[in-house]
Short mmCIF file of C-alpha atoms in Angstrom, two decimals:
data_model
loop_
_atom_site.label_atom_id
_atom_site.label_comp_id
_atom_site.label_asym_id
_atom_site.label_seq_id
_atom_site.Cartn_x
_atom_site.Cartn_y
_atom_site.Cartn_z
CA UNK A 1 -233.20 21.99 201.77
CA UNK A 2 -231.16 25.13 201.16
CA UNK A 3 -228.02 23.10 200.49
CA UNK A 4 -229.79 20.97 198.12
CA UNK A 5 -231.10 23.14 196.18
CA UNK A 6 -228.28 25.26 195.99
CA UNK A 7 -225.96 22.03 195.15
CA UNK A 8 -229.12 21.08 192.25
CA UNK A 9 -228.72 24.14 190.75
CA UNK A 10 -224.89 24.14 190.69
CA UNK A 11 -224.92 20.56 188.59
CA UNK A 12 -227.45 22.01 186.43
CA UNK A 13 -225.22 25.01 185.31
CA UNK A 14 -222.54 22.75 185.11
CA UNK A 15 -223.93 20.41 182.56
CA UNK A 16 -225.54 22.87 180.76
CA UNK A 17 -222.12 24.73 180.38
CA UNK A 18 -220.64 21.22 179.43
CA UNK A 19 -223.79 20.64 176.34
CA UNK A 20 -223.18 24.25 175.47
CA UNK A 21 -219.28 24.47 175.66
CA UNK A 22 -219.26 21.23 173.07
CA UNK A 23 -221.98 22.74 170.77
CA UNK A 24 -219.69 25.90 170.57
CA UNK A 25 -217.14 23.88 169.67
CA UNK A 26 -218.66 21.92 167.23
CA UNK A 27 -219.97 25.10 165.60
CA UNK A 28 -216.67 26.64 165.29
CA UNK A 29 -215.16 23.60 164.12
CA UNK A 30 -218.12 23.76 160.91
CA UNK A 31 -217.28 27.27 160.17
CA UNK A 32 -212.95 26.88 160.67
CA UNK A 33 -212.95 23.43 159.16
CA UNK A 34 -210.64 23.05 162.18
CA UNK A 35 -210.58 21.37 165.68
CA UNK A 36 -209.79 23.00 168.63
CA UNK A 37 -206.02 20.66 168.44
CA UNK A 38 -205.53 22.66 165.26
CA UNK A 39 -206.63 26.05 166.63
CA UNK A 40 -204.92 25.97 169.41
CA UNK A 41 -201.37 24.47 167.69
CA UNK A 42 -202.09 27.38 164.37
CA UNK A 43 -203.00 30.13 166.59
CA UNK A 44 -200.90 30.07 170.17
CA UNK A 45 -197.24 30.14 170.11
CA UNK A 46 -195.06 27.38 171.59
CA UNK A 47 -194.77 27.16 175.12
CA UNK A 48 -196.49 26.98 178.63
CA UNK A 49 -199.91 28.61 176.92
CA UNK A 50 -200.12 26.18 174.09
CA UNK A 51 -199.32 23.43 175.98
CA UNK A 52 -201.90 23.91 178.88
CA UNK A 53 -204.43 24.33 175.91
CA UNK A 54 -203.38 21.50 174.62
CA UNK A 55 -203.42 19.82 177.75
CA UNK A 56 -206.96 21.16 178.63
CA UNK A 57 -208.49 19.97 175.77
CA UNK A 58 -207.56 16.06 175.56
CA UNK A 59 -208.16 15.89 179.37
CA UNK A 60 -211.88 17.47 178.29
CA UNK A 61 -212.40 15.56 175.59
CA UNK A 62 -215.16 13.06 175.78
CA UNK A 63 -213.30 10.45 174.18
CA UNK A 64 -211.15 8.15 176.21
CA UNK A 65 -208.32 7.95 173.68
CA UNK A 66 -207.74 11.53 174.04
CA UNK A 67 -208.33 11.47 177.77
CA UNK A 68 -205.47 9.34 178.05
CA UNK A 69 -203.02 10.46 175.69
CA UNK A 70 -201.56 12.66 178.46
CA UNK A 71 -200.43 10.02 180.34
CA UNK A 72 -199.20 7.61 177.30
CA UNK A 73 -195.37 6.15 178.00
CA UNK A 74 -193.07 8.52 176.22
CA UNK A 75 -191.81 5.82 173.85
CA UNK A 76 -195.36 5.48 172.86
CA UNK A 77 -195.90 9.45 172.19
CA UNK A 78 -195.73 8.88 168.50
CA UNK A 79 -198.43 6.36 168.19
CA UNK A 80 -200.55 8.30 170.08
CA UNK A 81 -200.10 11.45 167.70
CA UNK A 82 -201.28 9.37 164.84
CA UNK A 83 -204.02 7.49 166.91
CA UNK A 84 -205.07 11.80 167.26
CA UNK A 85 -204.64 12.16 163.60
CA UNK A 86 -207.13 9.41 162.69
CA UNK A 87 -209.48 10.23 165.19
CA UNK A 88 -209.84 14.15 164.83
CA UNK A 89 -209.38 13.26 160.95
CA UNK A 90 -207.11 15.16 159.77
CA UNK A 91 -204.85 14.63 157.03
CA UNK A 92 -200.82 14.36 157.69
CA UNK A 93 -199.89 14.58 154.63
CA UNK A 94 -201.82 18.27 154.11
CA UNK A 95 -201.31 19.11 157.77
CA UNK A 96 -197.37 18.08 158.55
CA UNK A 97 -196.28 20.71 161.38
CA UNK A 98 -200.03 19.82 163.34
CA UNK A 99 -197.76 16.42 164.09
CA UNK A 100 -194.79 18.38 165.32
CA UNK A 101 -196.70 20.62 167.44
CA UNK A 102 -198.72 18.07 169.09
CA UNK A 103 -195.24 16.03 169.77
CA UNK A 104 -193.61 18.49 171.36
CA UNK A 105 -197.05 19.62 173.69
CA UNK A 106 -197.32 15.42 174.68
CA UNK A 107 -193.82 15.14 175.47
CA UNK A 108 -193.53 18.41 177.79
CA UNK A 109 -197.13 17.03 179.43
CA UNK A 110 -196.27 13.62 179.70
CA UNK A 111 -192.44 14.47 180.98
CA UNK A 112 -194.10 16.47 183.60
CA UNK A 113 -195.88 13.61 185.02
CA UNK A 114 -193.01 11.30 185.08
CA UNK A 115 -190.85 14.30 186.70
CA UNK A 116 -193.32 14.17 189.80
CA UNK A 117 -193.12 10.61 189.68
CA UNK A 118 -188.85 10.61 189.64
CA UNK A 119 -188.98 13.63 192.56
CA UNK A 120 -191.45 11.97 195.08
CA UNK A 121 -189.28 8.65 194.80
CA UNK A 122 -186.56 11.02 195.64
CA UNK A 123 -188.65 12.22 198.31
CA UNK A 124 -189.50 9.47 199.52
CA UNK A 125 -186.28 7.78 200.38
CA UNK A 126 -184.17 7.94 203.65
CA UNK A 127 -180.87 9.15 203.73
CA UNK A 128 -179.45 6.10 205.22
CA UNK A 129 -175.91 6.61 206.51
CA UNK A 130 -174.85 3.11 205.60
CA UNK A 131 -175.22 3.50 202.04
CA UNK A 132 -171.79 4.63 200.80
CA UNK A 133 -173.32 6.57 197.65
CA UNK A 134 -175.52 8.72 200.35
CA UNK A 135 -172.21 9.45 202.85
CA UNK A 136 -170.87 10.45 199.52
CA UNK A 137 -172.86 13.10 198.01
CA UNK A 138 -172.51 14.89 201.94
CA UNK A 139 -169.57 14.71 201.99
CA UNK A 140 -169.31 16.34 198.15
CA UNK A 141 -171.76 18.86 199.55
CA UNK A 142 -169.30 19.89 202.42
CA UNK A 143 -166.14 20.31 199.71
CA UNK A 144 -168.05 22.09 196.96
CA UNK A 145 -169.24 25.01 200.24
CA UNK A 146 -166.13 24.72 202.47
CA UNK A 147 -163.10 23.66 199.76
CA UNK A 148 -160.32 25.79 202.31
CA UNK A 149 -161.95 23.64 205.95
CA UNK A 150 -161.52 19.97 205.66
CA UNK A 151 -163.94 17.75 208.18
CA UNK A 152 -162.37 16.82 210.71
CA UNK A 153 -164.71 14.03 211.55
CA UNK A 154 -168.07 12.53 209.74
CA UNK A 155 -170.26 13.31 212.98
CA UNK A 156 -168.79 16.96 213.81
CA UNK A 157 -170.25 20.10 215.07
CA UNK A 158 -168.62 21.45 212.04
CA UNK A 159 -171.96 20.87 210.22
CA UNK A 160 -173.57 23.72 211.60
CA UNK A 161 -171.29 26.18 210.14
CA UNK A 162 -173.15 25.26 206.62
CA UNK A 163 -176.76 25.70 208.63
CA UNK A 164 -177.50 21.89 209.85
CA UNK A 165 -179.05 21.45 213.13
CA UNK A 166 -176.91 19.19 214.91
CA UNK A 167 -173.45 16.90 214.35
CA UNK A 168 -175.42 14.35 212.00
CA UNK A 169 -176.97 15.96 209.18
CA UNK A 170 -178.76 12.89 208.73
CA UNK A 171 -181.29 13.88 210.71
CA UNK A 172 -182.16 17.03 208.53
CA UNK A 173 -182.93 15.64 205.82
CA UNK A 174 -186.43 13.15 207.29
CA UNK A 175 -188.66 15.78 205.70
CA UNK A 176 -187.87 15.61 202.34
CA UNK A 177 -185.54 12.66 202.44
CA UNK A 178 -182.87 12.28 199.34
CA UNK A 179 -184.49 15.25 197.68
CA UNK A 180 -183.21 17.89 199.75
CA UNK A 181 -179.22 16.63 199.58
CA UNK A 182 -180.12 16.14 195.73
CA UNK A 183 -180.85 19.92 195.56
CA UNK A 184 -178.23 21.00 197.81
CA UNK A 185 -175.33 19.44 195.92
CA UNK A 186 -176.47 20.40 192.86
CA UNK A 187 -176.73 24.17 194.22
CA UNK A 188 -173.03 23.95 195.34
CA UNK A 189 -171.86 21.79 192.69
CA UNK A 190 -172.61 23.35 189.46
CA UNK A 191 -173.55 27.21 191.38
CA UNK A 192 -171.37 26.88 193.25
CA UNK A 193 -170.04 30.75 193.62
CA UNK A 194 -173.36 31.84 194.14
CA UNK A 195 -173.73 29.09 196.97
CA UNK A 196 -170.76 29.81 198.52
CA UNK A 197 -171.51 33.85 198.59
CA UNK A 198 -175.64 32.47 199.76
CA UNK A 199 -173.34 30.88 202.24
CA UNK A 200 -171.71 33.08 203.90
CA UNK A 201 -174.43 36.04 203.82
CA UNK A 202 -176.61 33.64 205.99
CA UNK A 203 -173.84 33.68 208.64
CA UNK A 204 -172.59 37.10 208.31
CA UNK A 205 -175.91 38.73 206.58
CA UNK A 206 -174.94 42.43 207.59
CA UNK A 207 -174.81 44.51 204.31
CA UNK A 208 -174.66 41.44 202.04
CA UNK A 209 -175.92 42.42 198.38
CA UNK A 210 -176.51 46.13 199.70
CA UNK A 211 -173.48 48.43 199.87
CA UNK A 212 -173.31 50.29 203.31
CA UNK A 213 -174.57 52.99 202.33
CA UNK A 214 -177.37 51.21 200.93
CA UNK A 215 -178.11 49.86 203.97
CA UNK A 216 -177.73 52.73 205.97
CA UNK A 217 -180.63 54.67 203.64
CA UNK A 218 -182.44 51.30 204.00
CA UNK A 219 -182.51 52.19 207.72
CA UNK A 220 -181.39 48.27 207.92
CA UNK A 221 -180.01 47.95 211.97
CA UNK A 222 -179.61 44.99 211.69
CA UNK A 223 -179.80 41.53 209.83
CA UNK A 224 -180.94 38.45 211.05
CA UNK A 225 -179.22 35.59 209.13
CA UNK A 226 -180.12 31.72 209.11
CA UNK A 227 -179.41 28.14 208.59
CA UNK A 228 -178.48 27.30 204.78
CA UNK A 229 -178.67 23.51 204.64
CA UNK A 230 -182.08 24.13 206.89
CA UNK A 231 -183.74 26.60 204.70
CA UNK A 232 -182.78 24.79 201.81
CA UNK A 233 -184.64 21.71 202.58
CA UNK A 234 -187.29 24.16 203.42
CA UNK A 235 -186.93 25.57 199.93
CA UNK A 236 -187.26 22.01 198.37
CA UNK A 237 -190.31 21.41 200.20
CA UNK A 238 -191.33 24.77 198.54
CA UNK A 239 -190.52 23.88 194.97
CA UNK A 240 -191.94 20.35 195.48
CA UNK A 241 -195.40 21.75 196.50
CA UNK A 242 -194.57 23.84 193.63
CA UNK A 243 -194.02 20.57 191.32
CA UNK A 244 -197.15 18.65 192.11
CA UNK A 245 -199.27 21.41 192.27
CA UNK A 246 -199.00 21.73 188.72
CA UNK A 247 -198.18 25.75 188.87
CA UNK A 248 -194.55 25.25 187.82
CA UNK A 249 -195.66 23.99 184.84
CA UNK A 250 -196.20 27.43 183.47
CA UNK A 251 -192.03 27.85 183.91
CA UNK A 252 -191.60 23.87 182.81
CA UNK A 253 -193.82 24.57 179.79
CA UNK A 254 -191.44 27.65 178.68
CA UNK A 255 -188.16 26.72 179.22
CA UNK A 256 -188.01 22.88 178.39
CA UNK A 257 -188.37 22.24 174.34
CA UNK A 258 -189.22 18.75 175.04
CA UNK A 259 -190.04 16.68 178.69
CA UNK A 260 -188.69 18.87 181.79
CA UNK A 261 -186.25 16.74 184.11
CA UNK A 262 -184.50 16.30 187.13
CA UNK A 263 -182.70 18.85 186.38
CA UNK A 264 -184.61 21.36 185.23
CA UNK A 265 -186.07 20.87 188.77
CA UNK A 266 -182.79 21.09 190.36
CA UNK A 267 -182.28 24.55 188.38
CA UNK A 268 -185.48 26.10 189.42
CA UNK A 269 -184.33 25.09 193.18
CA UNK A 270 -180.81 26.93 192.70
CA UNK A 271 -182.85 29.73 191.46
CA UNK A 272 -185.97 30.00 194.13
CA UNK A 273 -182.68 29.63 196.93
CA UNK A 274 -181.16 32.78 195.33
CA UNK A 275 -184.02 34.89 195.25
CA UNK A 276 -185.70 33.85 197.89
CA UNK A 277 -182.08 34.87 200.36
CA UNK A 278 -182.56 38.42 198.50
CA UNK A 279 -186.27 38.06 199.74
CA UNK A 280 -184.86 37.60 203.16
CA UNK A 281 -182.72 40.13 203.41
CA UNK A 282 -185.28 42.72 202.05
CA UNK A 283 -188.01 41.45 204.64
CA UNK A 284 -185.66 42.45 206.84
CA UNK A 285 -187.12 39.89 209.60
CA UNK A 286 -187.12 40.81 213.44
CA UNK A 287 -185.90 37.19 214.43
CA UNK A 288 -185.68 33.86 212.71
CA UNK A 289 -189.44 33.07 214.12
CA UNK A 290 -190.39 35.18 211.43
CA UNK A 291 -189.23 32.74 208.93
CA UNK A 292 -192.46 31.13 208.07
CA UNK A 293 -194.27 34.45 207.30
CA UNK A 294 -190.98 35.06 204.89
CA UNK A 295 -191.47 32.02 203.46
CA UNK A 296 -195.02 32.26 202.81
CA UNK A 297 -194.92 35.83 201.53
CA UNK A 298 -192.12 34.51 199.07
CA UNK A 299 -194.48 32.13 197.73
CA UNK A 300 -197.31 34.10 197.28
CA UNK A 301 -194.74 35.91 194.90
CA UNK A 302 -193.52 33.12 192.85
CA UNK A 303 -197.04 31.65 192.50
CA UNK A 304 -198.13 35.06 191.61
CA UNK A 305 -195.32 35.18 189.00
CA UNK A 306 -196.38 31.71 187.70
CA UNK A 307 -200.06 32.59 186.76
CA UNK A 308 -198.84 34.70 183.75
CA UNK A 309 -198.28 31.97 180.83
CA UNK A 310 -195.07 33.78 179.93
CA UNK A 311 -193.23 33.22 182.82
CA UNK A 312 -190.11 31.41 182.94
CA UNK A 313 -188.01 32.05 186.37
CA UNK A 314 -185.02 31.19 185.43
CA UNK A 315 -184.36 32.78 181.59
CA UNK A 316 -180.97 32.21 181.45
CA UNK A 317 -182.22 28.07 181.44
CA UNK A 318 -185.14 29.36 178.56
CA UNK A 319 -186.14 26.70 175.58
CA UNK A 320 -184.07 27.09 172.53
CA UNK A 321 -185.44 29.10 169.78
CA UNK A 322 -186.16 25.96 167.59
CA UNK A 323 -189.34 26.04 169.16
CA UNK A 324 -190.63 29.39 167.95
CA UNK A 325 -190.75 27.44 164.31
CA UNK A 326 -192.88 24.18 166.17
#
């Protein structure tokens, strides 16, 4: 009876937040001669906190047309910002940037959507050693990390020495199928410097970004290093919970002027598999069965680091400036 009672009182307060919430609004809107679109778009600057706003509101919005404008086809973004016009009633011609704004807020929404949709078909799919594009991209992955140690042979205990598991890296990559070579290459393709040195610190991680004497006053003894191509499926996985979750829209939203894409995913990998081997070394780890307490901590941090709508993780990837003016 408890329960039910408590669970009666609970949808009470909900609706009557709901009635109240829209009154509010409808109040404001009287005295601003604005609605909340136009608030939000005149008085939040571009990026991740406009955007959720925006977002927030037509998914609120208790008409269906607004409901689902945020998950229109992109080609069909601009009818939808005049189908908004009409509806909200307001005037193009006297309000021109409201358009703009609204555009650019739809595509980064909508291209979010369709990002999860491109990365879990990614995901989803098998490496399958008999697909020649597949055997390929490994093979890329092995010259871009070890350019001065050919392969000797495709199924060769030489994959450990980049942190696979056994002879056939094929194996490695069930959990997150294509995505995690995806990542991978990309991270030694076009970072590939920064891969290489990630790389090598795993197998030798004494000292790595610390000097000695660093590591000395760090009263580091040792360093327990660990399996690159392993961890960095593991670090897809992490990003990917990331994606669908919706909290990497807060970076998305900030450094993306228009719909974030593969890679702008594949960026945000290359930089959570930097920081997070700085992470490592600082946790300083007892063994390598401390790696899922590293990992979790790590997250903690980066979804910590997402909840402030200014966030971007990777600047140096940041929207370009044409945006301040949107």
């Amino acid at each position: 009876m408890k329960h039910f009672l408590r669970m009666f009182i609970q949808v009470c307060l909900y609706f009557y937040c709901k009635c109240l919430w829209r009154c509010l609004k409808f109040v404001v809107r009287k005295l601003t001669g604005r609605c909340e679109l136009q608030r939000i778009c005149y008085n939040t600057k571009p990026g991740a906190a406009r955007t959720m706003k925006i977002e927030a509101s037509l998914k609120g919005s208790k008409s269906k047309r607004l409901q689902t404008s945020v998950s229109v086809h992109p080609d069909a973004i601009e009818k939808t910002i005049d189908d908004i016009m009409e509806l909200k009633k307001i005037n193009p011609d006297i309000n021109p940037q409201l358009g703009v704004s609204l555009q650019a807020c739809l595509l980064q929404i909508v291209g979010y959507r369709n990002l999860i949709v491109e990365v879990e078909k990614l995901r989803r799919e098998p490496y399958d050693s008999e697909n020649l594009q597949h055997e390929e991209m490994l093979l890329k992955l092995w010259k871009c990390l070890k350019p001065n140690s050919p392969l000797k042979a495709r199924i060769s205990k030489q994959w450990c020495e980049i942190g696979f598991q056994g002879d056939d890296p094929k194996t490695d990559f069930r959990g997150m199928g294509l995505l995690g070579l995806y990542n991978l290459v990309y991270f030694a393709e076009w970072d590939t410097e920064v891969a290489q040195q990630v790389l090598s610190d795993s197998l030798h991680p004494k000292y790595s970004q610390f000097s000695k004497v660093e590591w000395e006053k760090k009263k580091f003894d040792k360093a327990i290093g660990y399996s690159f191509a392993i961890v960095g499926i593991n670090i897809t996985d992490l990003a990917y919970n990331l994606l669908v979750s919706g909290a990497l829209k807060t970076h998305f939203y900030n450094v993306a002027p228009e719909a974030p894409t593969l890679t702008h995913f594949q960026q945000t990998f290359c930089y959570l598999m930097h920081e997070f081997h700085k992470f490592w070394i600082e946790e300083d780890p007892l063994d390598i069965m401390e790696f899922n307490r590293v990992r979790e901590k790590f997250h903690k941090r980066i979804l910590k680091q997402l909840q402030n709508p200014e966030m971007a993780l990777c600047p140096h990837f940041a929207a370009s400036e044409s945006l301040i003016n949107m």
